[in-house]
JSON list of C-alpha atoms in Angstrom, two decimals:
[
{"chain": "A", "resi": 1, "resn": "UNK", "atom": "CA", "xyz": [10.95, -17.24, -19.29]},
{"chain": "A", "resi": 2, "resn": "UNK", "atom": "CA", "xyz": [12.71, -17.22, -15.62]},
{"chain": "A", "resi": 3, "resn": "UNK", "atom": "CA", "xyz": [10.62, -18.34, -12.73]},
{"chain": "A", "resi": 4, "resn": "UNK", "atom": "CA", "xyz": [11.11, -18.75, -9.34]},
{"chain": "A", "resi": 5, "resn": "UNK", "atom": "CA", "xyz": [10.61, -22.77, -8.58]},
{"chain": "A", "resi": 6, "resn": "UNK", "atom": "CA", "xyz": [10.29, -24.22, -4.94]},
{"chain": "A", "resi": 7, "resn": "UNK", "atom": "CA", "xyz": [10.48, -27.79, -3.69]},
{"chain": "A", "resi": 8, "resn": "UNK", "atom": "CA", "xyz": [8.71, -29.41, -2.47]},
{"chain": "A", "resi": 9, "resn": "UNK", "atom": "CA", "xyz": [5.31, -29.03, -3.54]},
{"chain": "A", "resi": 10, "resn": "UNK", "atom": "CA", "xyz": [3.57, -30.23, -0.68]},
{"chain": "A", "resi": 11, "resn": "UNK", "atom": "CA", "xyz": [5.18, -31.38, 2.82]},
{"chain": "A", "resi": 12, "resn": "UNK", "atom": "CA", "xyz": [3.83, -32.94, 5.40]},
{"chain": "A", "resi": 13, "resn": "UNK", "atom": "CA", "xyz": [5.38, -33.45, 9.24]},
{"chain": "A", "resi": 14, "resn": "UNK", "atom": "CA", "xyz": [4.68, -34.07, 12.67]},
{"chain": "A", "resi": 15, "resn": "UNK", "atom": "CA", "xyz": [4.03, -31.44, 15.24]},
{"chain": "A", "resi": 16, "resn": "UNK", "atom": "CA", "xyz": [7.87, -30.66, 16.58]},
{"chain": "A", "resi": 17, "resn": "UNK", "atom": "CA", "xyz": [9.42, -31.64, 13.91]},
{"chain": "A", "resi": 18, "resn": "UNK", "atom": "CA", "xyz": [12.24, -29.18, 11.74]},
{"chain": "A", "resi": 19, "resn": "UNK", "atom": "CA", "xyz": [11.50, -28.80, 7.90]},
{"chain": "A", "resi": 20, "resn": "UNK", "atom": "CA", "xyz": [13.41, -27.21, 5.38]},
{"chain": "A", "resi": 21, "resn": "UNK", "atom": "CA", "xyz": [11.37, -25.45, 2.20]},
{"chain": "A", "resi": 22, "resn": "UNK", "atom": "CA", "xyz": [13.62, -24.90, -0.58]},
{"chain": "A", "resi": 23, "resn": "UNK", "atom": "CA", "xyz": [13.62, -22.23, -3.13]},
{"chain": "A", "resi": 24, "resn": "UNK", "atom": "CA", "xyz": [15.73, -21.30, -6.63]},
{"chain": "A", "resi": 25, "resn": "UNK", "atom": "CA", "xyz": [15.12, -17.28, -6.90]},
{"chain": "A", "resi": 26, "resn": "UNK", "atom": "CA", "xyz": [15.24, -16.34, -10.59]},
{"chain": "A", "resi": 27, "resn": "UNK", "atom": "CA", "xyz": [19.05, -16.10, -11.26]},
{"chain": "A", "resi": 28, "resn": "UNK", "atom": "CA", "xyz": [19.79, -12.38, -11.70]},
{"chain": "A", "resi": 29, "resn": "UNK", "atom": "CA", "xyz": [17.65, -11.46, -9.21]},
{"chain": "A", "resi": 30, "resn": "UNK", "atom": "CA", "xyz": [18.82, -9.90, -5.44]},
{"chain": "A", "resi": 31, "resn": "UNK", "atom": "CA", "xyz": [16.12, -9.71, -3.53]},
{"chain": "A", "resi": 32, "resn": "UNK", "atom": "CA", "xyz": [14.48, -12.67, -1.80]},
{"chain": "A", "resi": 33, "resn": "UNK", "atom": "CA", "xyz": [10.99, -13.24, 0.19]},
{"chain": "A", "resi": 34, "resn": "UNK", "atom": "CA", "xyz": [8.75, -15.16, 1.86]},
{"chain": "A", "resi": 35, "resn": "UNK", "atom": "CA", "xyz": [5.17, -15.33, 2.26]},
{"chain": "A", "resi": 36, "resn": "UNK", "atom": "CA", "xyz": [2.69, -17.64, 3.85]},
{"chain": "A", "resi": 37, "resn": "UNK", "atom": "CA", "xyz": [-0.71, -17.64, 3.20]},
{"chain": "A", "resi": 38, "resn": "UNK", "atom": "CA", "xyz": [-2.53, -19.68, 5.59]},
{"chain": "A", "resi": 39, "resn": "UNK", "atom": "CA", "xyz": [-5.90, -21.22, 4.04]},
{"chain": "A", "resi": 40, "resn": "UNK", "atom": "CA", "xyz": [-8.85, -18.51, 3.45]},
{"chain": "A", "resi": 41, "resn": "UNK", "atom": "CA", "xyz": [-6.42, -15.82, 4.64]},
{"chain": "A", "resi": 42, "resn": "UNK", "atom": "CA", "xyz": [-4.32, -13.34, 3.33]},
{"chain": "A", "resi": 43, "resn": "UNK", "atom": "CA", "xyz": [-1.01, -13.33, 2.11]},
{"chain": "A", "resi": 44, "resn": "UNK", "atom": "CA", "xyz": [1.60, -12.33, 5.18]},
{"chain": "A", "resi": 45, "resn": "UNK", "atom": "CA", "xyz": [4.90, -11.32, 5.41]},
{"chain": "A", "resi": 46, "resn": "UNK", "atom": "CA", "xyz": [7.64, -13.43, 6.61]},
{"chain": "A", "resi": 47, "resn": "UNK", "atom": "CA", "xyz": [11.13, -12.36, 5.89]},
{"chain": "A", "resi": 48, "resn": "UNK", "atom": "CA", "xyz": [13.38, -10.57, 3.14]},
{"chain": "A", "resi": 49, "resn": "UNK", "atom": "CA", "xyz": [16.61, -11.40, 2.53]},
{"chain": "A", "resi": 50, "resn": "UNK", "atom": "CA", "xyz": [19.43, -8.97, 0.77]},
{"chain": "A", "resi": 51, "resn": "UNK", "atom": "CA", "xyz": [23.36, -9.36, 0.48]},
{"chain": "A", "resi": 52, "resn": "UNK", "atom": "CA", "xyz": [23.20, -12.44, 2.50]},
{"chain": "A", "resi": 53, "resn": "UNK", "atom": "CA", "xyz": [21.56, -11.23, 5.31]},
{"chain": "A", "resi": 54, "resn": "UNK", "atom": "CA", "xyz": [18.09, -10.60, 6.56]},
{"chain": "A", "resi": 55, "resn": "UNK", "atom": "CA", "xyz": [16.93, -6.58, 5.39]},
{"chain": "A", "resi": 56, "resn": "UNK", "atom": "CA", "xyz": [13.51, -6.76, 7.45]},
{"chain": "A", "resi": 57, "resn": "UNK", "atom": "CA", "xyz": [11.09, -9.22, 9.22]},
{"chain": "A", "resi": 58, "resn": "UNK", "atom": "CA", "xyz": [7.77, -9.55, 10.56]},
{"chain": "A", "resi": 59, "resn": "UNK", "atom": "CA", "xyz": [6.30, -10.53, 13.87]},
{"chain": "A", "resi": 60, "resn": "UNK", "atom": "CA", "xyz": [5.32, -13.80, 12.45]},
{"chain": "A", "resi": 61, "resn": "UNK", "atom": "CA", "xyz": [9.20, -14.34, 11.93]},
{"chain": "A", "resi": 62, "resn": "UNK", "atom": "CA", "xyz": [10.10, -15.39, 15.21]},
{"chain": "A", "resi": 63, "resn": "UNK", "atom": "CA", "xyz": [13.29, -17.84, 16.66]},
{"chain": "A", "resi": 64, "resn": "UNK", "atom": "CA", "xyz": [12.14, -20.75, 15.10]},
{"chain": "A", "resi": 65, "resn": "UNK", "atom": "CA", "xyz": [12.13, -19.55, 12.11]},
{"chain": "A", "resi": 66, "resn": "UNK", "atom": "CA", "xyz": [15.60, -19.33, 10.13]},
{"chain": "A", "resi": 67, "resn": "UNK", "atom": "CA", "xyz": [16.30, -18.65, 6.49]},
{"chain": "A", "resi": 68, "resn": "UNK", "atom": "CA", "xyz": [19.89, -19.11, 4.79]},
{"chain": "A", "resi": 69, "resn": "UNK", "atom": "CA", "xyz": [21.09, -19.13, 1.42]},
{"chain": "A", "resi": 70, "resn": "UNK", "atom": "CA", "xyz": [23.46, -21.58, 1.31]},
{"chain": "A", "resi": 71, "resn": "UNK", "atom": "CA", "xyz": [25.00, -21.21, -2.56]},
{"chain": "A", "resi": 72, "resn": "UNK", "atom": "CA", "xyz": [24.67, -19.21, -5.41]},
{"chain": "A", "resi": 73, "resn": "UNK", "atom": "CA", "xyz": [21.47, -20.46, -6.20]},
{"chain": "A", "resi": 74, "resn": "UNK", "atom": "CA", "xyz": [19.20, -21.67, -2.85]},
{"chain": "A", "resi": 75, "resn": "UNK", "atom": "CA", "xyz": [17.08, -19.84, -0.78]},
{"chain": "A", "resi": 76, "resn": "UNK", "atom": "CA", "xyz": [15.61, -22.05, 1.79]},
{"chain": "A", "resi": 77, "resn": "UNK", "atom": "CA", "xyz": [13.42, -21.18, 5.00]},
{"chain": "A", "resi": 78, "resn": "UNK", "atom": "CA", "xyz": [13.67, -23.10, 8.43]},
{"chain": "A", "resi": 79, "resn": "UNK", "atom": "CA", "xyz": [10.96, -23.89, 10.37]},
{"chain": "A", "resi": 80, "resn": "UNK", "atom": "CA", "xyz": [12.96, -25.43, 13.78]},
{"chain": "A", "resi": 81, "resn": "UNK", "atom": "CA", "xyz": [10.03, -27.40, 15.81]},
{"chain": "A", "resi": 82, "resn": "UNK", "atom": "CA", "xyz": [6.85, -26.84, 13.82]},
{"chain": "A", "resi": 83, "resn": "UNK", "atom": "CA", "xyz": [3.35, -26.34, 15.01]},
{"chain": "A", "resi": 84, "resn": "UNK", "atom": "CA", "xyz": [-0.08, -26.52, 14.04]},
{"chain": "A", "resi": 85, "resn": "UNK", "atom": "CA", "xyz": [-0.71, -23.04, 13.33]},
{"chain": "A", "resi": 86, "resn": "UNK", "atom": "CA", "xyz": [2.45, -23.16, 11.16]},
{"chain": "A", "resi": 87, "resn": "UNK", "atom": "CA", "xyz": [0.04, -25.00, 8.09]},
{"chain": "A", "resi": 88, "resn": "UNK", "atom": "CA", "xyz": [0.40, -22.56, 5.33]},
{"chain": "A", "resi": 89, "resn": "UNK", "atom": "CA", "xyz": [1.12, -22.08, 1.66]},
{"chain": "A", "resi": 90, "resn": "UNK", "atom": "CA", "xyz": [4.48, -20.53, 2.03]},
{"chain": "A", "resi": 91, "resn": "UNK", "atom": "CA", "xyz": [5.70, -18.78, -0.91]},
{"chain": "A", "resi": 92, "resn": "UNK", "atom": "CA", "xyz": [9.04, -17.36, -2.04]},
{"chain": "A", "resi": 93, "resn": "UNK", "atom": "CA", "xyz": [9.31, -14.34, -4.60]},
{"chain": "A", "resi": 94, "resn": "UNK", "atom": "CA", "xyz": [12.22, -13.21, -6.01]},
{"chain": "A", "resi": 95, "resn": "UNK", "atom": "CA", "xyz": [13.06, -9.01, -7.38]},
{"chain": "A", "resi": 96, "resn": "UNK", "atom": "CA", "xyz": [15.51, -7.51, -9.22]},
{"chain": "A", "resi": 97, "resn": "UNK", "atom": "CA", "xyz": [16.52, -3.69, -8.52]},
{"chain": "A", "resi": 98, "resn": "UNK", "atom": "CA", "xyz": [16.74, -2.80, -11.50]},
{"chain": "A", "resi": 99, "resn": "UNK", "atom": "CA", "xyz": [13.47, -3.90, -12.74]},
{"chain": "A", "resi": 100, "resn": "UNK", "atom": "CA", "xyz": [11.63, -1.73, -9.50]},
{"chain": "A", "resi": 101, "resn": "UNK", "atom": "CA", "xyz": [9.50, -3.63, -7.51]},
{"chain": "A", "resi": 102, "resn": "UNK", "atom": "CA", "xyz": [8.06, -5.80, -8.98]},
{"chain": "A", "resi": 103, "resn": "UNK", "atom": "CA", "xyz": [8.28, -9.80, -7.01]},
{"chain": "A", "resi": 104, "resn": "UNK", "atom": "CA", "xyz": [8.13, -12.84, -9.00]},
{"chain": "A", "resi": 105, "resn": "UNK", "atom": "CA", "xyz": [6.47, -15.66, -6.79]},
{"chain": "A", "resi": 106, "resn": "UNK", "atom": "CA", "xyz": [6.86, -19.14, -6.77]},
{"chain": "A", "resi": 107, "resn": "UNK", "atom": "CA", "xyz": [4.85, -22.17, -6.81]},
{"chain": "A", "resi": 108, "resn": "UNK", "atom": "CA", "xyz": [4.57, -21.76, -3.22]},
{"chain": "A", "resi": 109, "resn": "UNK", "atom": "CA", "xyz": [5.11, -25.22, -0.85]},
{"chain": "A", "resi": 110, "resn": "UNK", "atom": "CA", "xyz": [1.64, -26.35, 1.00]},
{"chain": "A", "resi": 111, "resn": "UNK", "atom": "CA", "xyz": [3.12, -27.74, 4.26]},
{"chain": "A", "resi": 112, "resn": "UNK", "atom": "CA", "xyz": [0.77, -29.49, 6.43]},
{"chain": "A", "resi": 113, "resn": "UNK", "atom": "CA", "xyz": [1.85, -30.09, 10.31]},
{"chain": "A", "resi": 114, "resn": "UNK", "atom": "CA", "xyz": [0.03, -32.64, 11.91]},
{"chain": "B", "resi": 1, "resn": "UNK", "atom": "CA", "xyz": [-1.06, -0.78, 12.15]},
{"chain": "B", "resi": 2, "resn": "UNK", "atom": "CA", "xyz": [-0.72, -1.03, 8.56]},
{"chain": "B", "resi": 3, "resn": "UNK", "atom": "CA", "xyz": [-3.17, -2.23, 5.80]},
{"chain": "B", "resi": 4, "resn": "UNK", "atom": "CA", "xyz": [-4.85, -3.19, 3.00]},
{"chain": "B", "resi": 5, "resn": "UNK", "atom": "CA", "xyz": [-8.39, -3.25, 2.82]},
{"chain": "B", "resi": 6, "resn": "UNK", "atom": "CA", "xyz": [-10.33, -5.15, 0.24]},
{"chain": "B", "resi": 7, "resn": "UNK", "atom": "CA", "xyz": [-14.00, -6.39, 0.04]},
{"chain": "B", "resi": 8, "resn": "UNK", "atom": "CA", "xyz": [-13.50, -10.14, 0.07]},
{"chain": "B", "resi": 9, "resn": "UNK", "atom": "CA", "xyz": [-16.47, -10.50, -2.30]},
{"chain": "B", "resi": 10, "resn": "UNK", "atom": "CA", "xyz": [-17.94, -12.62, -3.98]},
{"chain": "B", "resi": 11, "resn": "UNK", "atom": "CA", "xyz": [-18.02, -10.24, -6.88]},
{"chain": "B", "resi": 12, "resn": "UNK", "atom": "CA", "xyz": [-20.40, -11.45, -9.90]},
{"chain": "B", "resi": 13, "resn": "UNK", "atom": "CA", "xyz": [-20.07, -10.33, -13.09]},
{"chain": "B", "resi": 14, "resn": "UNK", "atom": "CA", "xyz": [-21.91, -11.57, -16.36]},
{"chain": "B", "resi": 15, "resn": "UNK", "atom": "CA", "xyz": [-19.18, -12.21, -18.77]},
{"chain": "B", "resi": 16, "resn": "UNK", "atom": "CA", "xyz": [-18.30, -8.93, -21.17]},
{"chain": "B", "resi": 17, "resn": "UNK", "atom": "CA", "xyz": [-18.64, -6.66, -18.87]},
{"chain": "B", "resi": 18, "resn": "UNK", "atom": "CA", "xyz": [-16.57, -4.32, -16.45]},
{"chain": "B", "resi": 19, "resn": "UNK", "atom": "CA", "xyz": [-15.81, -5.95, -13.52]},
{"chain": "B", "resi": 20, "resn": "UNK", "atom": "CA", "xyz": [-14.59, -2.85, -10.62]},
{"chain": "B", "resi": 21, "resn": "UNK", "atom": "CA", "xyz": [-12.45, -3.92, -7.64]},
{"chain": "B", "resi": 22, "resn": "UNK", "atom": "CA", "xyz": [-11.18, -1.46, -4.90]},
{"chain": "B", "resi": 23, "resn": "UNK", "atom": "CA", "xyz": [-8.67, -1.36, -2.68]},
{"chain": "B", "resi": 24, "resn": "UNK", "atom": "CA", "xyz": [-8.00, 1.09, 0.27]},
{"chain": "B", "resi": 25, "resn": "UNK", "atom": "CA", "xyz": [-4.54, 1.38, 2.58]},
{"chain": "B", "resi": 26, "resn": "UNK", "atom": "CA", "xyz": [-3.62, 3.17, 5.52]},
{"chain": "B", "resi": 27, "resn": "UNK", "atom": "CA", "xyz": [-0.10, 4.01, 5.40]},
{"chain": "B", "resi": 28, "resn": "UNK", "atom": "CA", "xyz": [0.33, 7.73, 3.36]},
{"chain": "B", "resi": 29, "resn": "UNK", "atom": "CA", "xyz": [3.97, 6.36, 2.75]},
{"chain": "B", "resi": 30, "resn": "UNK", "atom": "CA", "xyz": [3.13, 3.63, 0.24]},
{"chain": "B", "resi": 31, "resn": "UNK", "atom": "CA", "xyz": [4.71, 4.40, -2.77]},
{"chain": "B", "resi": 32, "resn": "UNK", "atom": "CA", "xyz": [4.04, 1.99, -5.36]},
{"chain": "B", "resi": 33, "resn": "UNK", "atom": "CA", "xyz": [0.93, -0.24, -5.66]},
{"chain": "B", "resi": 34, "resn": "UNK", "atom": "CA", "xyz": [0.29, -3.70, -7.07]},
{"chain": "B", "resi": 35, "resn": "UNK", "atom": "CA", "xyz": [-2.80, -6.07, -8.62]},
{"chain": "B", "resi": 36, "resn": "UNK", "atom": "CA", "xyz": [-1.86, -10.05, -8.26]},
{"chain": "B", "resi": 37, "resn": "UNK", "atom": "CA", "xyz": [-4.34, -12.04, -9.42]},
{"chain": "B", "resi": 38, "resn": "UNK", "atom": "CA", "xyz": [-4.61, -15.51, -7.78]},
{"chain": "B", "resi": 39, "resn": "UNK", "atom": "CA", "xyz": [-6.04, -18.65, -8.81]},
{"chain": "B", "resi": 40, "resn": "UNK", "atom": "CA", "xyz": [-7.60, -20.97, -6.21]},
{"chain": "B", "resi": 41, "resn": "UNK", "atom": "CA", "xyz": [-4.28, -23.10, -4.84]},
{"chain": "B", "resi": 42, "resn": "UNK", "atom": "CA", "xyz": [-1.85, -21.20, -7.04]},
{"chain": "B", "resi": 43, "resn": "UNK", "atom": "CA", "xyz": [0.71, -18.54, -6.34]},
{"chain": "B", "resi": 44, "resn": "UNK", "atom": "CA", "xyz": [-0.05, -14.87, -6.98]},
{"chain": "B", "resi": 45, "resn": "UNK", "atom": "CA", "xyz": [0.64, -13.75, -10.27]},
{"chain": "B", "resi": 46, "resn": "UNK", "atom": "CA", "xyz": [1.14, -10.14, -11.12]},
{"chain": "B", "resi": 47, "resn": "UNK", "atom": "CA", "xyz": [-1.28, -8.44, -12.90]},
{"chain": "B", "resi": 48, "resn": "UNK", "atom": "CA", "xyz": [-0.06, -4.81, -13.07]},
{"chain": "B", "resi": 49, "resn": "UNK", "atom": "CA", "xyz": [1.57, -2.43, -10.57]},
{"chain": "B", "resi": 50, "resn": "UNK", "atom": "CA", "xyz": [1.52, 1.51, -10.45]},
{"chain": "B", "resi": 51, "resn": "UNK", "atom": "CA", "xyz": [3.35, 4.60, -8.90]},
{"chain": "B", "resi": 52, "resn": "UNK", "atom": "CA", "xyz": [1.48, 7.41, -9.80]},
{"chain": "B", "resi": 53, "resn": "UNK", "atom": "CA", "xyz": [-1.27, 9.13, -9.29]},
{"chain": "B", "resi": 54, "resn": "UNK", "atom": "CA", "xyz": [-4.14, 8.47, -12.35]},
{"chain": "B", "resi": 55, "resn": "UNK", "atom": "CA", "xyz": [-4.89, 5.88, -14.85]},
{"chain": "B", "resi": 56, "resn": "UNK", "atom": "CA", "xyz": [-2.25, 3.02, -15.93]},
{"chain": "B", "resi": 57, "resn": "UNK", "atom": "CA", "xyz": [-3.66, 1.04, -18.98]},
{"chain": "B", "resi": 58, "resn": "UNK", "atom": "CA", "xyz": [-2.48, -2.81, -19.89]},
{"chain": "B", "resi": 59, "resn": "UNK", "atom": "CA", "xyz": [-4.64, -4.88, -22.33]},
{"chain": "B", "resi": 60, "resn": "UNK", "atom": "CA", "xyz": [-8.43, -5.20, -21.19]},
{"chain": "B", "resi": 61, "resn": "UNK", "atom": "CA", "xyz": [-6.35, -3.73, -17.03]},
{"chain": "B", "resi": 62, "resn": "UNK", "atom": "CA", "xyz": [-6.92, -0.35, -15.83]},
{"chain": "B", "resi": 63, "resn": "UNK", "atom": "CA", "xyz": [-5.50, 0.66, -12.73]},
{"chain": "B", "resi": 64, "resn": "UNK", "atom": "CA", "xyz": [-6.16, 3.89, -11.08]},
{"chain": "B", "resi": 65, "resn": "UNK", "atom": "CA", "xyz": [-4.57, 5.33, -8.33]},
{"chain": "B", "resi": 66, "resn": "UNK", "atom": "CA", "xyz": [-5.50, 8.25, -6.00]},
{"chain": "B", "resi": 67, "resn": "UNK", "atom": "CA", "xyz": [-2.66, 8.80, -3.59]},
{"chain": "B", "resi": 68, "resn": "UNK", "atom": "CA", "xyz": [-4.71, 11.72, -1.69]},
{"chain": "B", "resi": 69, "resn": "UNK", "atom": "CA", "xyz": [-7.91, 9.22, -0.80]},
{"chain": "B", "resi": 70, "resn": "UNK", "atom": "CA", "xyz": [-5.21, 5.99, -0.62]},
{"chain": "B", "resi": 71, "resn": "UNK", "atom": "CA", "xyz": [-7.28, 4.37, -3.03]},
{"chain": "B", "resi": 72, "resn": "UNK", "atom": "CA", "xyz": [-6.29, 1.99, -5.58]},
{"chain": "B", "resi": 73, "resn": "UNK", "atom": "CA", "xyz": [-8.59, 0.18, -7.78]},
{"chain": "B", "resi": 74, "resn": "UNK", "atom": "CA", "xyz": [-8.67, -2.73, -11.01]},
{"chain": "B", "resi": 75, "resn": "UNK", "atom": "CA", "xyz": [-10.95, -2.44, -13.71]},
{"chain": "B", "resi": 76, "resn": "UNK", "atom": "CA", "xyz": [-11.47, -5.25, -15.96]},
{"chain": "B", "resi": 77, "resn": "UNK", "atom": "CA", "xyz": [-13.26, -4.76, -19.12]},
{"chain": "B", "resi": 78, "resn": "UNK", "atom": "CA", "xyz": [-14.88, -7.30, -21.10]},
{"chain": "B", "resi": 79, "resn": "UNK", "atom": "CA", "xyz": [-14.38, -9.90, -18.64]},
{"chain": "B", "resi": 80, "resn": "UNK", "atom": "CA", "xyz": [-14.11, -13.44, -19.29]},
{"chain": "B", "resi": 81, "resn": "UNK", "atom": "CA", "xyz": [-15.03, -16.64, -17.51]},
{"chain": "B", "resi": 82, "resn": "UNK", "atom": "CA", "xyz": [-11.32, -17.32, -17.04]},
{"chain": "B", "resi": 83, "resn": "UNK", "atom": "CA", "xyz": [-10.78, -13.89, -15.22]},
{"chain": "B", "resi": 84, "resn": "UNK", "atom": "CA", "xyz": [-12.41, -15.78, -11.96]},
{"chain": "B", "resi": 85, "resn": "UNK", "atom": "CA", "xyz": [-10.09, -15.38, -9.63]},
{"chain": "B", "resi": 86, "resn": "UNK", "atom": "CA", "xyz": [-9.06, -13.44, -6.35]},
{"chain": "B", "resi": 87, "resn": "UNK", "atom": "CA", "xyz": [-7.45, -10.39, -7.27]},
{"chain": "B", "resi": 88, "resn": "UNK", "atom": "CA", "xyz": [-5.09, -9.37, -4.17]},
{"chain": "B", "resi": 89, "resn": "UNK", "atom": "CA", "xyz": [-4.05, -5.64, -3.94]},
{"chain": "B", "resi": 90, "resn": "UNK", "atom": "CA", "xyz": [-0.87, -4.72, -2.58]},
{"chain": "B", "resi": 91, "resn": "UNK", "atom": "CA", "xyz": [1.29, -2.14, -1.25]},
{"chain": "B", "resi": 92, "resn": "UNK", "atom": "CA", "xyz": [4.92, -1.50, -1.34]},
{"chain": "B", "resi": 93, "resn": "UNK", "atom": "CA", "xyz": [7.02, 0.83, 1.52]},
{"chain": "B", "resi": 94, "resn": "UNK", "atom": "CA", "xyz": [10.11, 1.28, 1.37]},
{"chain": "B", "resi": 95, "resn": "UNK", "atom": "CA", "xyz": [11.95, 1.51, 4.42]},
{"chain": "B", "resi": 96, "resn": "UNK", "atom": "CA", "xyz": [15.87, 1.81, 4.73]},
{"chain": "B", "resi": 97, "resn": "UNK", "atom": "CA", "xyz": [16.17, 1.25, 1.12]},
{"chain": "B", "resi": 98, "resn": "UNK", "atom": "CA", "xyz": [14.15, -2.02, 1.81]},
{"chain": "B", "resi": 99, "resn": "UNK", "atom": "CA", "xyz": [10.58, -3.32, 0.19]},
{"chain": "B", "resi": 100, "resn": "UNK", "atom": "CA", "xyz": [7.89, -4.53, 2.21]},
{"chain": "B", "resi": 101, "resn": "UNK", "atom": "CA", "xyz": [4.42, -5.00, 0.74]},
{"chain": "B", "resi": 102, "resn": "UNK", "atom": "CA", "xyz": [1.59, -5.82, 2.62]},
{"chain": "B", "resi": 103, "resn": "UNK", "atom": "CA", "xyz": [-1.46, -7.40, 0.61]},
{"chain": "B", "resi": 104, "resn": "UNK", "atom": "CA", "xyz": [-4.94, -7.31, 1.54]},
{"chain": "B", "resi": 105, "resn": "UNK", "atom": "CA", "xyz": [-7.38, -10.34, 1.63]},
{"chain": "B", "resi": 106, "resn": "UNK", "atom": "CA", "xyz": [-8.30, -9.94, -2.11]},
{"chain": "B", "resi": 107, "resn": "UNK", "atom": "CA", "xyz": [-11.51, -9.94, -3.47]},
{"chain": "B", "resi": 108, "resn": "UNK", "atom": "CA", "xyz": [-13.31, -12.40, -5.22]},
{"chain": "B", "resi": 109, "resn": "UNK", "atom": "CA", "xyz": [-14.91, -12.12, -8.72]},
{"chain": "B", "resi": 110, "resn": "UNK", "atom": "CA", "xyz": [-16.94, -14.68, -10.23]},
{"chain": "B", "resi": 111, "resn": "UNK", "atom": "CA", "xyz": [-17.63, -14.09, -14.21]},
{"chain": "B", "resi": 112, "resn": "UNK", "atom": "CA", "xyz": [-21.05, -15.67, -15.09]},
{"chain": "B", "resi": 113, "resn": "UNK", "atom": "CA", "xyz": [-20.98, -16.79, -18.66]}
]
């Protein structure tokens, strides 16, 4: 069955410091998400992404945040000079129209900022 | 503001029998409604998701929604000890021809064997 897969599984980085998390949507699928869930909390809102371009964000999603999809297949977020705060699961679901509204998440990437 | 209101729980079952969660939201607007269940660590994983108003049956999963009270709720019968999870409700707007769903904390359950 299709999933949605994200890389890496865990990342850890200094205070400052840019990452990159990485996602492969499920391949039919046009819709694209993030979520980070920071520990004990509840599941937020970042970003979706439609037609190559961003359909709606939340206040969470601010300039140093980024996301691109770079071929057919990527879907990666940014995170330009990362703080503590920014320690999260962040997760990346995928939809398909045509299917209604139902999101397929991913793995989701623990990143740890130190 | 916009949300999703859960009791975070613990709720404690004994195993077999119907476990009730409950979900409220704010925004009249939401049109369709999701249960993710979510294992400690783990991503959420869909459980069911429904648009109208009344019952929606899946397996051992009843969801019922009441649009008029913006309640939602999960019912799992017989439960089992591998049901323990956080259930996370959810709500979907669209806006523009766009989705956003906002999920509340998610409650809890705890299925004593």
């Amino acid at each position: 069955e299709p999933e949605v897969t994200q890389t890496p599984s865990h990342q850890v980085t200094q205070m400052g410091q840019e990452v990159i998390l990485r996602c492969v949507p499920i391949s039919n699928h046009l819709y694209f998400y993030w979520y980070r869930q920071i520990l004990g909390q509840k599941v937020e809102f970042l970003v979706s992404f439609y037609n190559n371009e961003i359909s709606e964000k939340s206040e969470i999603f601010d300039d140093q945040f980024s996301v691109e999809r770079p071929d057919g297949s990527n879907f990666t977020l940014k995170i330009r000079s990362t703080k503590l705060e920014d320690s999260a699961m962040y997760f990346c679901a995928s939809r398909k129209r045509r299917e209604g509204d139902t999101q397929y998440f991913g793995p989701g990437t623990r990143l740890t900022v130190l | 503001q916009k949300e999703v209101e859960q009791n975070s729980g613990p709720l404690s079952v004994p195993e077999g029998a119907i476990a009730s969660l409950n979900c409220t939201y704010s925004d009249r607007g939401s049109q369709s409604f999701f249960w993710y269940r979510q294992y400690s660590g783990k991503s959420p994983e869909l459980i069911m998701f429904i648009y109208s108003n009344g019952d929606k049956e899946d397996g051992r999963f009843t969801a019922q929604l009441n649009k008029a009270s913006q309640y939602v709720s999960l019912l799992i019968r017989d439960s089992q000890p591998s049901d323990s999870a956080t259930y996370l409700c959810a709500v979907n707007l669209y806006s523009g021809g766009y989705q956003k769903v906002t999920f509340g904390i998610g409650t809890k359950l705890q299925v004593i064997p």
